Amino acid sequence: MSETRSKPRTPRRHRRRKTALLAGIPLALTSAGAMAYGGVFGVFGQDAQPKAAAAAATTSALAGVTDVANGFASVNALGQNGTYGGRDGQTVTVKTLADLEKYATASEPYIIVVAATINMNPVGKEIKVASDKTIIGAGTSGHIVGGGFFLGTGVHNVIIRNLTIRDAYQGIWNDKEHDFDAIQMDGAHHVWIDHNDLRHMADGLIDSRKDTTYLTVSWNKLSQENKAFGIGWTENTTADITIHHNWIRETEQRNPSTDNVAHAHLYNNYLEDEAGTTIKSSYGNYSRGKTNMVLENSYFQGMTNPVVRDATATLVQRGNVFAGTSGKNESGGSGAAWDPKTYYTYTLDKAADVPALLKSGVGPRSSVAKATTATTATTTSTTAAAATTLTVAADGSGQYRTVQAAVNAVPANNASRVVISVKPGTYRELVKVPSNKPHVTIQGSGGSRKDTTIVYNNASGTPKPDGSGTYGTGGSATVAVDGDDFQARNLTISNDFDEAAHQDIANQAVALRTSADKVFLDGVIVSGDQDTLLVDTASKDKLGRVYITNSYVIGNTDFIFGRATAVIDKSVITLKKRWNGTSAGYVTAPSTAANRKGILIANSTVNGDVSDRSFYLGRPWHAGGDASLDPQTTIRNTTLSAAIRTTPWTDMSGFSWKDDRFAEYQNKGAGSGAASTDRPQLTDAQATGQEVADWLGDWTPTAG
């Protein structure tokens, strides 16, 4: 493919941590060691998976999981420096109640991978978890049914992640007799509850009681319950708790109710009282007793009494959105002002983005944690090979000062993964991962994908320094990836070319170009204006697959384009105005080869601060006028804002979109529309052949 292309220019008892910790990133990866957790694979219970087969399942289950918590669970206090669970112990994979209870109650540290549905016996049983444990589901297969977990006084350093805990309901909505919770904590500290689906229990979903402190609850879905999340039941005011990025829906009360908490930090949560259901909220976030609460950038949909405080409590609100709510919405109080950033690092998402972000991001994850089928053979123990990690820091505190220097240090034709861990900062440089350096991961080590940015400002018409012409579209990329099995996570890749100042040159300006196979982007921002993301292949006859999830792609003209087989899943596509303030653009410009899959956008949101009916979903790019190409874009199960035109596809450079492959399926939102000759919709039968798995084929993206 030619570099150029012809198309229109159109301080109390805490010690603060010195290292940045992840906050607000779904299952992001902080280090290569996070997969191994410092333990040896191959220690299993009586009915657990045998060692070799389970090693693969365990590796996959742990992929993409941070080794430390965020929020108050990350704070160094009470003799515990953060929350890292069973990192220092061995990894076991369990499929029975007996094995789960055996390892969860043991005195030694363990990482316990739940790889099956485990039914509690008797119903309502709560396993008494001991300190130094990580209990994590293998993909979406880890279900705890009819009971849950109990963390007693003094229990600490516990992580509960990626599980579905459900169905202890005994037929009585406001159940006073059966104290069957999903997770109950009485006097515990340093606990991280993350990426779980908690629903339909007998009493409540989460109870944090009796001065439980240094607790972070993040990226969970809490639903189908009278009482969602109760905190307190104590006369003391000592607890410190962070609650962020949780979707609480179809619940009546305790959403949460926060009683006598010294520091309660709630941000980027989504509370939804769905119209038309039999469940009606009585209140949302409640600051009770002497609680001092900071409530930021949350979204309240249809809630009755969305924010309530006692006369003795303090509640500071900032940046929240209230849609269709009624009743009390309170703030104020006489408590001392406090700033969460005094205790830990975090970054807020925009409140308006929260519903879409959480609908696609909460709960157990399957794409990066898929268990392997067990076998019955007995094998010897196996140890997980850790990836090589290279560190980058602009201030000289790492091994390298630039990302490219770290890439250069990767040996040619490396056989195993090399993780380039980039400390927070702005790296103004060009980065190229050559084709002879596969298995490279570039990941930000900060608390947010916004903390680490790789940025440059070349455009198609920018002259090369050596006087040999201009860069061309593909050559303008800030980050260019030619090596297979590339991964990026927890960072921003940007092209900040100034179109307004350079209307004299071709202004296609790429942030990220990929021309490799098995490219996996998780928790990133790719930002630009025209031609932001070029998903390409090494040549017309070669396959290039790209999977993007939990991410943002930002631009205005053809900003997702190329001939790769690319999936954008569970992400936000943000439409941006042009340099002159006008709203007009195109989301995709596929250049797919015949008999190949093109661009698939699924389970995502398309929105932005642009005019209504001003953006097309796509147009066919026949690169170089090649009539043999068969461009394809499918957009399905995605929320489209009113910015999308009612006739969402259009022609390009003399080629009609109707001669190529453009379709939708079960989209929703103000920008969606019914089937017509100008708006093709897949049938149910056709849609079964256009799933994410159909695009990826034999490749299951797994974080490494």
XYZ file of C-alpha atoms in Angstrom:
704
model
C 0.000 0.000 0.000
C 1.318 3.428 -0.942
C 2.225 5.836 1.814
C -0.023 8.509 0.357
C -3.654 8.106 -0.493
C -6.022 10.036 -2.651
C -9.066 11.256 -0.778
C -10.577 14.611 0.065
C -9.010 16.749 2.776
C -11.960 17.143 4.143
C -2.153 12.604 56.507
C -3.831 11.185 59.772
C -2.510 7.579 60.010
C -1.582 7.131 56.381
C 1.728 7.020 54.582
C 1.221 7.981 50.957
C 2.458 5.607 48.286
C 5.187 7.013 46.092
C 4.360 4.880 43.061
C 1.387 5.562 40.833
C -1.323 2.912 41.079
C -4.021 2.013 38.622
C -7.381 3.708 39.077
C -10.292 3.531 36.706
C -8.817 1.104 34.163
C -10.682 -2.127 33.560
C -8.364 -5.039 34.237
C -5.277 -3.113 33.188
C -1.797 -4.582 33.505
C 0.912 -2.900 35.568
C 3.806 -5.281 35.115
C 4.791 -8.531 33.524
C 5.076 -9.990 36.985
C 1.373 -9.465 37.467
C 0.673 -12.618 35.493
C 2.938 -14.816 37.547
C 2.176 -13.120 40.865
C 5.501 -14.444 42.084
C 4.099 -17.971 42.458
C 4.619 -21.381 40.926
C 1.791 -22.830 38.879
C 0.875 -26.413 39.610
C -0.564 -26.658 43.146
C -4.152 -27.874 42.961
C -6.872 -29.376 45.109
C -8.269 -32.862 44.888
C -10.696 -32.023 42.106
C -8.749 -29.125 40.668
C -7.330 -29.027 37.166
C -4.154 -31.082 36.728
C -0.988 -29.116 36.616
C -0.060 -28.648 32.961
C -3.550 -27.966 31.668
C -4.354 -25.713 34.579
C -1.186 -23.709 34.075
C -2.521 -22.462 30.755
C -5.937 -21.772 32.229
C -4.431 -19.945 35.183
C -2.149 -17.838 33.028
C -5.125 -16.776 30.937
C -7.284 -16.136 33.983
C -4.663 -13.881 35.518
C -3.801 -12.055 32.326
C -4.579 -8.372 32.554
C -4.903 -8.327 36.332
C -2.981 -5.769 38.357
C -0.857 -7.001 41.239
C -1.900 -4.120 43.521
C -5.152 -2.327 44.245
C -6.115 1.298 43.701
C -7.958 3.827 45.862
C -7.853 3.544 49.645
C -6.990 -0.148 49.349
C -3.609 0.995 47.998
C -2.687 3.104 51.023
C 0.163 2.065 53.337
C -1.410 1.816 56.808
C -2.106 -0.581 59.696
C 1.066 -2.488 58.853
C -0.140 -3.329 55.345
C 1.465 -1.610 52.350
C -1.349 -1.709 49.805
C -3.507 -4.635 48.739
C -1.949 -7.316 46.533
C -3.789 -10.415 47.715
C -2.078 -13.749 47.238
C 0.704 -12.429 45.033
C 3.414 -13.962 47.229
C 1.823 -17.390 47.343
C 1.060 -20.232 44.978
C -1.656 -20.365 42.360
C -4.400 -22.978 42.559
C -7.317 -23.603 40.236
C -10.500 -24.864 41.917
C -13.794 -26.276 40.680
C -15.403 -27.572 43.890
C -16.682 -26.042 47.108
C -14.301 -28.200 49.137
C -11.246 -26.914 47.304
C -12.417 -23.302 47.314
C -12.977 -23.404 51.067
C -9.720 -25.263 51.684
C -7.560 -22.623 50.056
C -9.620 -19.526 50.952
C -9.428 -20.354 54.681
C -5.773 -21.419 54.681
C -3.199 -19.435 56.626
C -0.815 -19.268 53.654
C -1.196 -16.774 50.757
C -2.873 -18.141 47.629
C -4.148 -16.988 44.261
C -7.330 -19.018 43.858
C -8.679 -19.269 40.310
C -12.351 -20.281 40.247
C -12.915 -22.144 36.995
C -16.445 -23.501 37.432
C -19.868 -22.863 38.935
C -19.656 -23.663 42.642
C -22.896 -24.168 44.553
C -22.846 -23.334 48.238
C -24.076 -26.012 50.639
C -26.020 -25.148 52.657
C -27.577 -22.204 50.868
C -26.383 -18.995 52.478
C -22.958 -20.358 53.356
C -20.297 -17.663 53.524
C -16.723 -18.922 53.268
C -14.519 -17.338 55.950
C -11.683 -15.945 53.877
C -8.277 -15.604 55.559
C -5.709 -12.889 54.892
C -3.434 -12.715 51.849
C -5.790 -14.180 49.262
C -6.711 -13.404 45.670
C -9.950 -15.104 44.604
C -10.491 -14.602 40.884
C -12.753 -16.092 38.259
C -11.343 -17.707 35.137
C -12.989 -15.600 32.452
C -16.746 -15.653 32.961
C -16.787 -19.235 34.235
C -16.289 -18.442 37.922
C -19.742 -18.457 39.575
C -20.535 -18.677 43.288
C -24.203 -19.650 43.648
C -26.299 -19.516 46.807
C -23.737 -17.936 49.109
C -20.637 -15.812 49.293
C -17.634 -14.734 51.335
C -17.073 -13.418 54.885
C -14.016 -11.444 55.984
C -13.777 -11.202 59.790
C -11.965 -8.928 62.206
C -8.337 -8.362 61.277
C -8.532 -10.138 57.921
C -6.525 -8.098 55.436
C -4.914 -8.052 52.001
C -7.750 -9.767 50.145
C -8.706 -9.350 46.471
C -12.014 -10.677 45.099
C -12.225 -10.237 41.320
C -13.905 -11.352 38.135
C -16.570 -13.489 39.820
C -20.324 -13.800 39.508
C -21.847 -14.204 42.979
C -25.575 -14.793 42.799
C -28.876 -16.363 43.731
C -29.158 -16.819 47.474
C -32.598 -15.177 47.288
C -35.165 -16.852 49.541
C -38.343 -15.352 48.087
C -38.657 -12.424 50.503
C -37.679 -9.028 49.086
C -36.793 -7.190 52.311
C -35.390 -10.296 53.990
C -34.829 -9.800 57.722
C -34.215 -13.464 58.561
C -31.559 -14.580 56.102
C -28.284 -12.657 56.292
C -27.037 -14.081 53.016
C -24.665 -11.534 51.443
C -22.392 -11.835 48.443
C -19.487 -10.306 50.389
C -19.610 -9.336 54.075
C -16.731 -7.692 55.924
C -16.665 -7.184 59.709
C -13.555 -5.314 60.839
C -11.377 -6.227 57.840
C -8.899 -3.918 56.155
C -7.138 -3.610 52.821
C -9.714 -5.311 50.631
C -10.241 -4.863 46.878
C -13.556 -5.952 45.300
C -13.291 -5.526 41.552
C -14.968 -6.548 38.279
C -17.625 -8.775 39.824
C -21.293 -9.360 39.000
C -23.209 -9.434 42.299
C -26.959 -10.094 42.193
C -30.070 -11.647 43.658
C -28.931 -12.448 47.182
C -31.098 -12.760 50.307
C -30.059 -9.726 52.377
C -27.586 -7.512 50.543
C -24.839 -7.655 47.983
C -21.955 -6.040 49.879
C -21.843 -5.275 53.611
C -18.846 -3.352 54.929
C -19.301 -3.270 58.694
C -17.609 -2.769 62.055
C -14.901 -0.322 60.980
C -13.815 -2.196 57.851
C -11.355 0.203 56.217
C -8.918 0.692 53.359
C -11.522 -0.779 51.046
C -11.820 -0.210 47.282
C -14.903 -1.377 45.370
C -14.524 -0.887 41.616
C -15.945 -1.926 38.247
C -18.688 -4.144 39.690
C -22.280 -4.625 38.581
C -24.703 -4.709 41.514
C -28.286 -5.556 40.592
C -31.573 -7.359 41.328
C -31.480 -6.636 45.034
C -33.299 -4.747 47.740
C -30.078 -3.626 49.461
C -27.058 -3.063 47.276
C -24.185 -1.904 49.450
C -24.330 -1.037 53.147
C -21.426 0.563 55.016
C -21.036 1.258 58.714
C -23.010 -0.070 61.717
C -20.459 1.450 64.085
C -20.176 4.421 66.428
C -16.583 5.027 65.315
C -15.643 7.289 62.434
C -12.395 5.755 61.251
C -13.052 3.913 57.983
C -11.625 5.055 54.623
C -13.332 3.715 51.500
C -13.149 4.253 47.716
C -16.104 3.313 45.506
C -15.629 3.942 41.776
C -16.891 2.769 38.395
C -19.730 0.589 39.681
C -23.044 0.118 37.871
C -25.841 -0.138 40.439
C -29.245 -0.885 38.922
C -32.552 -2.525 39.873
C -31.818 -1.967 43.559
C -33.995 -0.193 46.111
C -31.738 1.060 48.896
C -28.152 1.226 50.221
C -26.737 2.399 46.907
C -24.575 2.728 48.990
C -25.624 3.870 52.439
C -22.446 5.133 54.101
C -22.535 5.458 57.889
C -19.789 7.056 60.010
C -17.026 6.826 57.409
C -14.107 9.196 57.903
C -13.302 9.460 54.208
C -15.757 8.152 51.616
C -14.693 8.789 48.023
C -17.333 7.928 45.410
C -16.642 8.696 41.763
C -17.663 7.656 38.252
C -20.462 5.380 39.463
C -23.675 4.833 37.490
C -26.894 4.529 39.498
C -29.831 3.510 37.331
C -33.477 3.106 38.264
C -34.751 1.537 35.072
C -38.236 2.630 34.113
C -40.895 -0.044 33.762
C -39.518 -2.500 36.306
C -41.137 -3.436 39.602
C -38.094 -2.255 41.547
C -38.156 1.400 42.571
C -35.254 3.190 44.239
C -35.914 4.811 47.597
C -32.566 6.654 47.617
C -29.175 6.658 45.929
C -25.907 7.710 47.581
C -26.488 8.356 51.294
C -24.007 10.122 53.588
C -25.087 9.055 57.101
C -23.979 9.819 60.634
C -20.664 11.632 60.657
C -19.578 10.489 57.193
C -17.408 12.884 55.186
C -18.106 12.064 51.543
C -16.633 13.370 48.282
C -18.910 12.483 45.346
C -17.542 13.153 41.855
C -18.490 12.665 38.197
C -21.175 10.048 38.805
C -24.303 9.583 36.716
C -27.761 9.210 38.284
C -30.501 7.947 35.948
C -34.135 8.027 37.097
C -33.226 7.759 40.770
C -35.553 8.869 43.557
C -33.658 10.965 46.130
C -30.386 10.490 44.261
C -28.123 12.106 46.885
C -29.055 12.316 50.581
C -27.151 13.393 53.676
C -27.861 13.475 57.402
C -27.649 16.787 59.207
C -24.523 15.499 60.967
C -22.789 14.344 57.756
C -20.689 16.189 55.180
C -21.101 15.717 51.447
C -19.205 17.522 48.681
C -20.522 17.122 45.130
C -18.539 17.835 41.965
C -19.396 17.200 38.318
C -22.295 14.752 38.716
C -25.067 14.279 36.135
C -28.727 13.823 37.113
C -31.098 12.571 34.415
C -34.774 12.079 35.192
C -34.214 12.087 38.942
C -36.583 13.371 41.610
C -36.586 14.176 45.315
C -33.601 14.978 47.486
C -30.295 16.018 45.964
C -28.251 17.319 48.885
C -24.768 18.489 49.739
C -23.044 20.539 52.427
C -22.153 19.986 56.057
C -19.602 21.238 58.528
C -16.941 18.549 58.191
C -13.360 19.393 57.246
C -12.674 19.569 53.511
C -10.416 16.800 52.200
C -8.856 15.900 48.867
C -8.658 12.206 47.831
C -5.417 12.949 45.992
C -3.825 13.490 49.384
C -3.998 9.719 49.772
C -3.786 8.241 46.264
C -3.664 9.024 42.550
C -6.776 8.786 40.409
C -8.193 10.238 37.192
C -11.851 11.059 36.576
C -13.751 10.014 33.467
C -16.325 12.484 32.171
C -19.670 11.975 33.878
C -21.469 12.001 30.514
C -19.382 9.015 29.382
C -20.029 6.950 32.502
C -23.140 4.984 31.416
C -21.570 3.752 28.188
C -18.203 3.153 29.815
C -19.654 1.096 32.638
C -22.159 -0.851 30.588
C -19.276 -2.154 28.519
C -16.666 -2.364 31.273
C -18.092 -3.672 34.548
C -18.282 -7.255 35.702
C -16.238 -10.345 34.832
C -14.166 -10.149 31.671
C -13.974 -12.981 29.181
C -11.775 -11.691 26.378
C -8.633 -11.668 28.508
C -9.436 -14.514 30.863
C -10.614 -17.641 29.121
C -10.095 -20.924 30.932
C -8.664 -23.960 29.205
C -10.514 -27.273 29.318
C -9.112 -29.560 32.002
C -7.593 -32.930 31.268
C -7.116 -35.898 33.574
C -3.456 -36.623 32.943
C -0.960 -36.222 35.756
C 2.102 -34.178 34.867
C 5.007 -32.561 36.600
C 4.847 -29.087 38.039
C 5.433 -26.194 35.669
C 6.629 -22.677 36.358
C 5.236 -19.674 34.456
C 7.862 -17.910 32.431
C 7.920 -14.226 33.247
C 8.205 -11.716 30.441
C 11.221 -9.458 30.184
C 10.386 -5.955 31.405
C 12.120 -2.771 30.276
C 11.321 0.492 32.054
C 11.076 3.936 30.480
C 11.058 7.231 32.374
C 11.639 10.672 30.931
C 13.258 11.796 34.193
C 15.976 9.144 33.972
C 14.619 6.923 36.750
C 14.062 4.041 34.321
C 16.370 2.017 32.119
C 15.608 4.247 29.132
C 14.469 7.831 28.672
C 12.473 7.237 25.474
C 10.095 4.538 24.335
C 11.980 4.078 21.077
C 15.217 3.437 22.966
C 13.484 0.598 24.791
C 12.145 -0.795 21.510
C 15.641 -0.630 20.071
C 16.861 -2.716 23.015
C 14.495 -5.587 22.184
C 16.565 -8.290 20.479
C 15.730 -9.022 16.868
C 13.468 -12.026 16.342
C 12.725 -12.278 20.072
C 10.871 -15.484 20.862
C 9.061 -14.333 24.004
C 7.236 -11.265 25.229
C 9.019 -8.060 26.152
C 7.028 -5.571 28.219
C 8.017 -1.920 27.941
C 6.663 -0.257 31.088
C 6.422 3.509 30.598
C 6.206 5.780 33.622
C 3.736 8.684 33.656
C 4.676 11.640 31.489
C 4.480 13.025 27.968
C 6.856 11.417 25.491
C 7.142 13.579 22.373
C 8.712 11.125 19.990
C 8.136 8.799 17.076
C 7.975 5.101 17.940
C 8.352 2.251 15.473
C 8.147 -1.436 16.349
C 9.756 -3.229 13.381
C 8.544 -6.478 11.875
C 11.496 -8.439 13.300
C 10.449 -7.574 16.882
C 7.232 -9.452 17.686
C 5.669 -10.005 21.142
C 6.195 -6.423 22.345
C 3.889 -4.794 24.912
C 3.951 -1.046 25.584
C 2.039 -0.119 28.716
C 1.699 2.938 30.891
C 2.439 2.377 34.568
C 0.369 5.306 35.835
C -3.009 5.397 37.490
C -4.824 6.201 34.248
C -4.492 5.838 30.503
C -4.219 9.651 30.476
C -1.095 9.674 32.633
C 1.241 8.314 29.951
C 1.118 9.929 26.491
C 3.159 9.257 23.368
C 2.607 12.155 20.968
C 4.024 13.730 17.814
C 2.759 16.067 15.098
C 3.731 14.805 11.660
C 1.187 14.899 8.848
C 1.049 13.466 5.364
C 2.427 16.708 3.920
C 5.103 17.325 6.549
C 8.546 17.519 4.886
C 11.035 14.890 6.013
C 14.131 16.293 7.765
C 16.459 14.824 5.146
C 14.685 16.614 2.287
C 13.541 13.370 0.648
C 9.907 14.421 0.351
C 6.989 14.272 2.733
C 5.958 11.562 5.153
C 2.766 10.432 3.458
C -0.239 9.240 5.419
C 1.151 5.994 6.846
C 4.527 7.563 7.482
C 3.002 10.299 9.627
C 2.140 7.888 12.448
C 3.268 8.749 15.950
C 3.434 5.026 16.760
C 3.931 2.519 13.940
C 3.617 -1.212 14.628
C 4.938 -3.772 12.150
C 5.745 -6.552 14.643
C 3.158 -9.296 15.142
C 1.552 -10.040 18.541
C 1.879 -6.419 19.665
C -0.024 -5.129 22.703
C -0.630 -1.699 24.218
C -2.521 -0.755 27.345
C -3.107 2.018 29.850
C -1.735 4.884 27.772
C -2.594 7.548 25.188
C -1.240 7.625 21.649
C -1.835 10.966 19.959
C -1.091 13.053 16.889
C -1.461 16.751 17.711
C -0.731 18.129 14.227
C -2.102 21.683 14.005
C -4.389 21.700 10.976
C -5.353 25.355 11.443
C -1.738 26.463 11.181
C -0.915 24.190 8.227
C -3.723 24.368 5.708
C -1.009 24.584 3.070
C -0.157 20.876 3.284
C -1.956 17.548 3.250
C -3.276 17.144 6.759
C -3.882 13.433 7.176
C -2.121 12.845 10.509
C -2.022 9.321 11.970
C -1.672 8.653 15.691
C -1.327 4.858 15.465
C -0.592 2.694 12.428
C -0.593 -1.099 12.641
C 0.416 -3.418 9.810
C 0.819 -6.577 11.863
C -1.270 -9.568 12.884
C -2.643 -10.151 16.394
C -2.535 -6.564 17.640
C -4.294 -6.175 21.010
C -5.096 -2.729 22.443
C -6.743 -2.630 25.871
C -7.523 0.475 27.919
C -5.936 2.997 25.571
C -6.819 6.352 24.024
C -5.971 6.887 20.357
C -6.478 10.560 19.553
C -6.196 12.766 16.503
C -8.246 14.593 13.885
C -8.102 13.211 10.355
C -6.893 9.616 9.902
C -6.320 8.918 13.606
C -6.122 5.105 13.511
C -4.743 3.259 10.482
C -5.336 -0.488 10.786
C -3.372 -1.904 7.895
C -1.733 -5.153 6.805
C 1.817 -5.890 5.700
C 0.550 -6.431 2.155
C -2.734 -6.861 0.344
C -2.544 -10.650 0.502
C -1.625 -10.864 4.203
C -3.927 -11.090 7.194
C -3.744 -8.425 9.860
C -6.055 -8.745 12.882
C -6.560 -6.003 15.458
C -8.653 -6.208 18.639
C -9.372 -3.006 20.584
C -11.349 -3.066 23.826
C -12.140 -0.777 26.776
C -10.679 2.120 24.820
C -11.359 5.494 23.228
C -10.763 6.409 19.575
C -11.074 10.131 18.808
C -11.172 11.950 15.472
C -13.247 13.504 12.701
C -12.429 12.390 9.161
C -11.968 8.731 8.171
C -10.382 8.333 11.564
C -10.678 4.538 11.665
C -9.441 3.280 8.306
C -7.423 0.642 6.481
C -7.551 -2.912 5.182
C -6.999 -4.876 8.406
C -9.539 -7.195 9.993
C -10.220 -4.959 12.979
C -12.605 -5.139 15.950
C -13.457 -2.231 18.224
C -15.325 -3.769 21.148
C -16.757 -2.271 24.338
C -15.233 1.103 23.605
C -16.144 4.757 23.059
C -15.679 6.368 19.652
C -15.591 10.126 20.152
C -16.523 12.453 17.298
C -14.582 15.697 17.123
C -15.135 19.000 15.330
C -12.803 20.078 12.549
C -10.055 22.652 13.020
C -12.419 25.450 11.936
C -15.193 24.475 14.342
C -17.412 22.750 11.796
C -19.075 19.417 12.438
C -18.685 17.102 9.480
C -16.922 13.823 9.214
C -16.669 10.103 8.613
C -16.023 7.453 11.255
C -14.657 4.627 9.101
C -13.002 4.241 5.726
C -12.355 0.527 5.221
C -10.112 -0.664 2.394
C -10.787 -4.369 2.819
C -9.512 -6.971 0.378
C -12.116 -9.255 -1.177
C -13.020 -12.308 0.905
C -11.632 -10.719 4.053
C -13.328 -9.240 7.114
C -13.078 -5.470 7.454
C -13.942 -3.214 10.387
C -16.351 -4.354 13.124
C -17.584 -1.980 15.824
C -19.492 -3.870 18.515
C -20.969 -3.230 21.959
C -19.686 0.329 21.910
C -20.791 3.968 21.921
C -20.385 6.587 19.206
C -20.819 10.148 20.474
C -19.151 13.535 20.788
C -19.629 17.270 21.096
C -20.612 17.834 17.472
C -23.748 18.905 15.615
C -26.661 16.557 15.094
C -26.748 14.577 11.840
C -23.256 15.709 10.817
C -21.235 12.459 10.712
C -21.339 9.457 8.406
C -20.568 6.037 9.841
C -18.356 5.295 6.877
C -17.437 5.303 3.222
C -15.513 2.880 0.984
C -11.833 3.578 0.434
C -10.638 1.874 -2.739
C -6.976 2.681 -2.191
C -5.269 3.711 -5.401
C -8.542 3.222 -7.278
C -8.350 -0.567 -6.825
C -11.762 -1.859 -7.906
C -10.943 -5.385 -6.678
C -11.241 -4.276 -3.059
C -14.445 -4.957 -1.153
C -14.543 -2.525 1.805
C -16.531 -3.628 4.853
C -17.801 -1.950 8.002
C -20.321 -3.580 10.335
C -21.613 -1.691 13.364
C -23.689 -3.725 15.779
C -25.152 -3.587 19.296
C -23.795 -0.066 19.612
C -25.283 3.180 20.905
C -25.243 5.923 18.264
C -25.730 9.556 19.223
C -27.790 12.061 17.235
C -24.573 13.131 15.504
C -25.010 10.228 13.044
C -26.745 11.020 9.769
C -30.037 9.341 8.988
C -28.373 7.996 5.821
C -25.143 6.924 7.523
C -23.084 5.638 4.578
C -21.758 7.600 1.594
C -19.675 7.237 -1.563
C -15.971 7.981 -1.935
C -13.773 8.860 -4.917
C -16.300 7.560 -7.450
C -17.009 4.280 -5.663
C -20.522 3.638 -4.383
C -20.920 2.333 -0.872
C -23.811 0.206 -2.099
C -21.378 -1.902 -4.133
C -19.438 -2.803 -0.981
C -20.283 -4.166 2.476
C -21.825 -1.740 4.967
C -24.431 -2.808 7.515
C -25.811 -2.398 11.030
C -27.426 -4.694 13.554
C -29.467 -3.852 16.631
C -27.938 -0.452 17.222
C -29.744 1.961 19.517
C -29.744 5.610 20.506
C -30.836 8.789 18.756
C -28.571 8.075 15.803
C -29.936 4.620 15.050
C -32.603 3.935 12.449
C -34.817 1.377 10.811
C -33.823 -0.765 7.871
C -34.087 0.814 4.427
C -32.271 0.817 1.111
C -30.107 3.598 2.541
C -29.612 1.839 5.848
C -28.961 -1.913 5.497
C -29.557 -4.026 8.583
C -28.300 -7.573 9.092
C -30.868 -10.281 9.619
C -30.550 -12.391 12.759
C -29.143 -15.193 10.633
C -26.568 -12.910 9.017
C -25.604 -11.464 12.383
C -24.605 -14.897 13.706
C -21.769 -14.867 11.174
C -20.626 -11.370 12.076
C -19.657 -11.766 15.711
C -16.342 -10.736 17.258
C -15.132 -14.347 17.128
C -15.789 -14.468 13.381
C -13.396 -11.568 12.913
C -10.657 -12.987 15.128
C -10.806 -16.589 13.920
C -8.385 -18.867 15.765
C -6.957 -15.999 17.818
C -8.159 -15.297 21.369
C -6.581 -12.016 22.535
C -4.883 -12.622 25.877
C -3.020 -9.972 27.825
C 0.674 -10.543 28.257
